[in-house]
Amino acid sequence: LSRYIFIGVTGLAPFFLHENRMKKNDRPIKSSAGVPPISSSFYGEDIVETIPSCLLVLDNDCQVIFANNSFYRTFKTTPELTLGQLIERLVPLPGLAERIRELLRTGKTLSNLDGTIAQPNGHKRLFSISASRIKSTDEDINQPNQQRVLLLADDITQRKQAEQELI
């Protein structure tokens, strides 16, 4: 399975590169104010693992090819049980897989799809899910049959409970 490294944001879209390309073309980030330059790959994994949202990268078959630690903690799973799995098995939200397949066909983004997901311990959690195609300069990504999707899932259970208490 391939790994993709988050290297920044271009416009409003996250920008990922395949790890092999990073190793081949790893260039130092320009220094400023006398700070020595460091390689761009130095930041990638740390940034992805710092994001509090559950982050998944899906292939064009809606199989998970990358998940961050927030996903593993929130969904109480491991890379061995996650990578290669279909999104609907991991995030059983009605209509999610169909919306992602539509996103792959049309290029439209998915924004703030809210839904309740039952956790393995029986607790129900409310998630807000957004997704978009990943833009990349990696050759295998630019081929139409090799599309990727970035999916973010935020647990909004406590926020919704607080909103209900205010009403």
PDB file of C-alpha atoms in Angstrom:
ATOM      1  CA  LEU A   1       0.000   0.000   0.000  1.00  0.00           C
ATOM      2  CA  SER A   2       1.233   3.469  -0.840  1.00  0.00           C
ATOM      3  CA  ARG A   3       1.696   6.302   1.610  1.00  0.00           C
ATOM      4  CA  TYR A   4       0.970   9.934   0.870  1.00  0.00           C
ATOM      5  CA  ILE A   5       2.604  12.782   2.714  1.00  0.00           C
ATOM      6  CA  PHE A   6       0.767  16.027   3.466  1.00  0.00           C
ATOM      7  CA  ILE A   7       3.066  18.866   2.443  1.00  0.00           C
ATOM      8  CA  GLY A   8       0.869  21.929   2.587  1.00  0.00           C
ATOM      9  CA  VAL A   9      -2.208  23.700   1.387  1.00  0.00           C
ATOM     10  CA  THR A  10      -2.592  25.179  -2.073  1.00  0.00           C
ATOM     11  CA  GLY A  11      -5.507  27.554  -2.202  1.00  0.00           C
ATOM     12  CA  LEU A  12      -8.098  25.690  -0.166  1.00  0.00           C
ATOM     13  CA  ALA A  13      -7.020  22.200  -1.202  1.00  0.00           C
ATOM     14  CA  PRO A  14      -4.597  20.053   0.804  1.00  0.00           C
ATOM     15  CA  PHE A  15      -1.536  19.055  -1.216  1.00  0.00           C
ATOM     16  CA  PHE A  16      -0.110  15.541  -0.902  1.00  0.00           C
ATOM     17  CA  LEU A  17       2.798  13.782  -2.580  1.00  0.00           C
ATOM     18  CA  HIS A  18       3.519  10.092  -2.772  1.00  0.00           C
ATOM     19  CA  GLU A  19       6.284   9.184  -0.285  1.00  0.00           C
ATOM     20  CA  ASN A  20       8.556   7.780  -3.024  1.00  0.00           C
ATOM     21  CA  ARG A  21       8.409  11.066  -4.897  1.00  0.00           C
ATOM     22  CA  MET A  22       9.240  12.943  -1.710  1.00  0.00           C
ATOM     23  CA  LYS A  23      12.347  10.841  -1.263  1.00  0.00           C
ATOM     24  CA  LYS A  24      13.472  11.400  -4.859  1.00  0.00           C
ATOM     25  CA  ASN A  25      12.715  15.112  -5.061  1.00  0.00           C
ATOM     26  CA  ASP A  26      13.033  16.195  -1.443  1.00  0.00           C
ATOM     27  CA  ARG A  27      14.133  19.811  -1.572  1.00  0.00           C
ATOM     28  CA  PRO A  28      14.951  22.045   1.369  1.00  0.00           C
ATOM     29  CA  ILE A  29      12.359  24.595   2.364  1.00  0.00           C
ATOM     30  CA  LYS A  30      13.772  28.091   1.896  1.00  0.00           C
ATOM     31  CA  SER A  31      15.047  29.546   5.108  1.00  0.00           C
ATOM     32  CA  SER A  32      14.032  32.910   6.457  1.00  0.00           C
ATOM     33  CA  ALA A  33      15.528  35.211   9.053  1.00  0.00           C
ATOM     34  CA  GLY A  34      18.722  33.181   9.242  1.00  0.00           C
ATOM     35  CA  VAL A  35      16.986  29.916  10.170  1.00  0.00           C
ATOM     36  CA  PRO A  36      18.723  26.979   8.470  1.00  0.00           C
ATOM     37  CA  PRO A  37      16.640  25.242   5.775  1.00  0.00           C
ATOM     38  CA  ILE A  38      15.118  21.847   6.490  1.00  0.00           C
ATOM     39  CA  SER A  39      13.581  19.294   4.182  1.00  0.00           C
ATOM     40  CA  SER A  40       9.867  19.622   3.362  1.00  0.00           C
ATOM     41  CA  SER A  41       9.251  15.990   4.328  1.00  0.00           C
ATOM     42  CA  PHE A  42      10.290  16.890   7.885  1.00  0.00           C
ATOM     43  CA  TYR A  43       6.943  18.617   8.426  1.00  0.00           C
ATOM     44  CA  GLY A  44       4.573  16.368   6.521  1.00  0.00           C
ATOM     45  CA  GLU A  45       3.956  13.515   8.921  1.00  0.00           C
ATOM     46  CA  ASP A  46       4.020  15.745  11.997  1.00  0.00           C
ATOM     47  CA  ILE A  47       1.366  18.017  10.496  1.00  0.00           C
ATOM     48  CA  VAL A  48      -0.928  15.123   9.612  1.00  0.00           C
ATOM     49  CA  GLU A  49      -0.550  13.555  13.059  1.00  0.00           C
ATOM     50  CA  THR A  50      -1.237  16.887  14.792  1.00  0.00           C
ATOM     51  CA  ILE A  51      -4.579  17.412  13.054  1.00  0.00           C
ATOM     52  CA  PRO A  52      -7.317  16.628  15.610  1.00  0.00           C
ATOM     53  CA  SER A  53      -9.725  15.547  12.855  1.00  0.00           C
ATOM     54  CA  CYS A  54      -9.842  11.950  11.719  1.00  0.00           C
ATOM     55  CA  LEU A  55      -8.089  11.999   8.359  1.00  0.00           C
ATOM     56  CA  LEU A  56      -8.340   9.273   5.733  1.00  0.00           C
ATOM     57  CA  VAL A  57      -7.029   8.978   2.199  1.00  0.00           C
ATOM     58  CA  LEU A  58      -9.102   6.712  -0.036  1.00  0.00           C
ATOM     59  CA  ASP A  59      -8.249   5.220  -3.417  1.00  0.00           C
ATOM     60  CA  ASN A  60     -10.614   5.227  -6.389  1.00  0.00           C
ATOM     61  CA  ASP A  61     -12.263   2.030  -5.067  1.00  0.00           C
ATOM     62  CA  CYS A  62     -13.052   3.775  -1.733  1.00  0.00           C
ATOM     63  CA  GLN A  63     -10.473   1.671   0.104  1.00  0.00           C
ATOM     64  CA  VAL A  64      -8.453   3.318   2.876  1.00  0.00           C
ATOM     65  CA  ILE A  65      -4.800   3.780   1.926  1.00  0.00           C
ATOM     66  CA  PHE A  66      -3.892   6.136   4.791  1.00  0.00           C
ATOM     67  CA  ALA A  67      -5.333   7.056   8.202  1.00  0.00           C
ATOM     68  CA  ASN A  68      -3.914   9.353  10.859  1.00  0.00           C
ATOM     69  CA  ASN A  69      -3.604   8.558  14.568  1.00  0.00           C
ATOM     70  CA  SER A  70      -6.734  10.578  15.380  1.00  0.00           C
ATOM     71  CA  PHE A  71      -8.733   8.126  13.265  1.00  0.00           C
ATOM     72  CA  TYR A  72      -7.195   5.106  14.994  1.00  0.00           C
ATOM     73  CA  ARG A  73      -7.873   6.579  18.466  1.00  0.00           C
ATOM     74  CA  THR A  74     -11.415   7.765  17.707  1.00  0.00           C
ATOM     75  CA  PHE A  75     -12.533   4.568  15.999  1.00  0.00           C
ATOM     76  CA  LYS A  76     -10.485   2.334  18.328  1.00  0.00           C
ATOM     77  CA  THR A  77      -8.782   0.447  15.530  1.00  0.00           C
ATOM     78  CA  THR A  78      -5.303  -0.239  14.140  1.00  0.00           C
ATOM     79  CA  PRO A  79      -3.577   0.152  10.769  1.00  0.00           C
ATOM     80  CA  GLU A  80      -3.785  -3.621  10.264  1.00  0.00           C
ATOM     81  CA  LEU A  81      -7.580  -3.518  10.618  1.00  0.00           C
ATOM     82  CA  THR A  82      -7.993  -0.280   8.644  1.00  0.00           C
ATOM     83  CA  LEU A  83      -5.751  -0.105   5.591  1.00  0.00           C
ATOM     84  CA  GLY A  84      -7.288  -1.723   2.531  1.00  0.00           C
ATOM     85  CA  GLN A  85     -10.801  -1.682   4.009  1.00  0.00           C
ATOM     86  CA  LEU A  86     -13.757  -0.091   2.242  1.00  0.00           C
ATOM     87  CA  ILE A  87     -14.917   3.192   3.762  1.00  0.00           C
ATOM     88  CA  GLU A  88     -18.419   1.875   4.434  1.00  0.00           C
ATOM     89  CA  ARG A  89     -16.998  -0.874   6.688  1.00  0.00           C
ATOM     90  CA  LEU A  90     -14.991   1.598   8.770  1.00  0.00           C
ATOM     91  CA  VAL A  91     -17.349   4.580   8.791  1.00  0.00           C
ATOM     92  CA  PRO A  92     -20.833   3.059   8.512  1.00  0.00           C
ATOM     93  CA  LEU A  93     -22.663   6.261   7.710  1.00  0.00           C
ATOM     94  CA  PRO A  94     -25.647   5.779   5.371  1.00  0.00           C
ATOM     95  CA  GLY A  95     -24.994   7.298   1.964  1.00  0.00           C
ATOM     96  CA  LEU A  96     -21.321   8.135   2.603  1.00  0.00           C
ATOM     97  CA  ALA A  97     -19.833   5.644   0.119  1.00  0.00           C
ATOM     98  CA  GLU A  98     -22.271   6.741  -2.590  1.00  0.00           C
ATOM     99  CA  ARG A  99     -21.411  10.406  -2.002  1.00  0.00           C
ATOM    100  CA  ILE A 100     -17.684   9.643  -2.223  1.00  0.00           C
ATOM    101  CA  ARG A 101     -18.149   7.709  -5.469  1.00  0.00           C
ATOM    102  CA  GLU A 102     -20.102  10.679  -6.834  1.00  0.00           C
ATOM    103  CA  LEU A 103     -17.264  12.959  -5.729  1.00  0.00           C
ATOM    104  CA  LEU A 104     -14.816  10.773  -7.669  1.00  0.00           C
ATOM    105  CA  ARG A 105     -17.006  10.967 -10.797  1.00  0.00           C
ATOM    106  CA  THR A 106     -17.831  14.669 -10.675  1.00  0.00           C
ATOM    107  CA  GLY A 107     -15.028  16.304  -8.686  1.00  0.00           C
ATOM    108  CA  LYS A 108     -17.558  18.035  -6.424  1.00  0.00           C
ATOM    109  CA  THR A 109     -16.619  18.306  -2.767  1.00  0.00           C
ATOM    110  CA  LEU A 110     -18.538  16.866   0.146  1.00  0.00           C
ATOM    111  CA  SER A 111     -19.030  19.362   2.972  1.00  0.00           C
ATOM    112  CA  ASN A 112     -20.336  18.822   6.472  1.00  0.00           C
ATOM    113  CA  LEU A 113     -22.283  15.606   6.018  1.00  0.00           C
ATOM    114  CA  ASP A 114     -23.513  14.956   9.559  1.00  0.00           C
ATOM    115  CA  GLY A 115     -24.437  11.504  10.756  1.00  0.00           C
ATOM    116  CA  THR A 116     -24.450   9.232  13.765  1.00  0.00           C
ATOM    117  CA  ILE A 117     -22.023   6.321  13.931  1.00  0.00           C
ATOM    118  CA  ALA A 118     -22.233   3.539  16.518  1.00  0.00           C
ATOM    119  CA  GLN A 119     -18.861   2.874  18.138  1.00  0.00           C
ATOM    120  CA  PRO A 120     -17.709  -0.689  18.973  1.00  0.00           C
ATOM    121  CA  ASN A 121     -18.512  -0.009  22.658  1.00  0.00           C
ATOM    122  CA  GLY A 122     -22.139   0.755  21.732  1.00  0.00           C
ATOM    123  CA  HIS A 123     -21.937   4.520  22.211  1.00  0.00           C
ATOM    124  CA  LYS A 124     -23.280   6.629  19.384  1.00  0.00           C
ATOM    125  CA  ARG A 125     -21.214   9.584  18.196  1.00  0.00           C
ATOM    126  CA  LEU A 126     -22.199  12.370  15.833  1.00  0.00           C
ATOM    127  CA  PHE A 127     -19.663  13.123  13.094  1.00  0.00           C
ATOM    128  CA  SER A 128     -19.367  15.855  10.512  1.00  0.00           C
ATOM    129  CA  ILE A 129     -17.639  14.567   7.383  1.00  0.00           C
ATOM    130  CA  SER A 130     -16.066  16.501   4.532  1.00  0.00           C
ATOM    131  CA  ALA A 131     -14.182  15.136   1.540  1.00  0.00           C
ATOM    132  CA  SER A 132     -12.500  16.266  -1.655  1.00  0.00           C
ATOM    133  CA  ARG A 133     -10.229  14.892  -4.335  1.00  0.00           C
ATOM    134  CA  ILE A 134      -6.551  15.264  -3.599  1.00  0.00           C
ATOM    135  CA  LYS A 135      -4.519  17.380  -5.971  1.00  0.00           C
ATOM    136  CA  SER A 136      -1.038  16.052  -6.536  1.00  0.00           C
ATOM    137  CA  THR A 137       1.869  16.331  -8.901  1.00  0.00           C
ATOM    138  CA  ASP A 138       2.653  12.633  -8.547  1.00  0.00           C
ATOM    139  CA  GLU A 139       2.414  10.897 -11.927  1.00  0.00           C
ATOM    140  CA  ASP A 140       0.276   7.974 -10.759  1.00  0.00           C
ATOM    141  CA  ILE A 141      -2.279  10.343  -9.205  1.00  0.00           C
ATOM    142  CA  ASN A 142      -2.816  12.356 -12.382  1.00  0.00           C
ATOM    143  CA  GLN A 143      -4.001   9.292 -14.276  1.00  0.00           C
ATOM    144  CA  PRO A 144      -7.821   9.211 -14.268  1.00  0.00           C
ATOM    145  CA  ASN A 145      -7.962   5.676 -12.900  1.00  0.00           C
ATOM    146  CA  GLN A 146      -5.760   6.570  -9.912  1.00  0.00           C
ATOM    147  CA  GLN A 147      -7.835   9.213  -8.123  1.00  0.00           C
ATOM    148  CA  ARG A 148      -7.570   9.792  -4.379  1.00  0.00           C
ATOM    149  CA  VAL A 149      -9.964  11.305  -1.848  1.00  0.00           C
ATOM    150  CA  LEU A 150      -9.107  13.149   1.345  1.00  0.00           C
ATOM    151  CA  LEU A 151     -11.796  12.572   3.969  1.00  0.00           C
ATOM    152  CA  LEU A 152     -11.984  14.466   7.268  1.00  0.00           C
ATOM    153  CA  ALA A 153     -14.298  13.353  10.073  1.00  0.00           C
ATOM    154  CA  ASP A 154     -14.876  15.510  13.141  1.00  0.00           C
ATOM    155  CA  ASP A 155     -16.624  14.204  16.244  1.00  0.00           C
ATOM    156  CA  ILE A 156     -19.205  16.925  16.965  1.00  0.00           C
ATOM    157  CA  THR A 157     -21.141  15.009  19.626  1.00  0.00           C
ATOM    158  CA  GLN A 158     -20.228  17.297  22.547  1.00  0.00           C
ATOM    159  CA  ARG A 159     -20.790  20.463  20.528  1.00  0.00           C
ATOM    160  CA  LYS A 160     -24.282  19.332  19.498  1.00  0.00           C
ATOM    161  CA  GLN A 161     -25.109  18.334  23.082  1.00  0.00           C
ATOM    162  CA  ALA A 162     -24.006  21.785  24.300  1.00  0.00           C
ATOM    163  CA  GLU A 163     -26.128  23.457  21.614  1.00  0.00           C
ATOM    164  CA  GLN A 164     -29.169  21.420  22.704  1.00  0.00           C
ATOM    165  CA  GLU A 165     -28.627  22.420  26.342  1.00  0.00           C
ATOM    166  CA  LEU A 166     -28.685  26.096  25.332  1.00  0.00           C
ATOM    167  CA  ILE A 167     -32.050  25.766  23.597  1.00  0.00           C
TER     168      ILE A 167
END
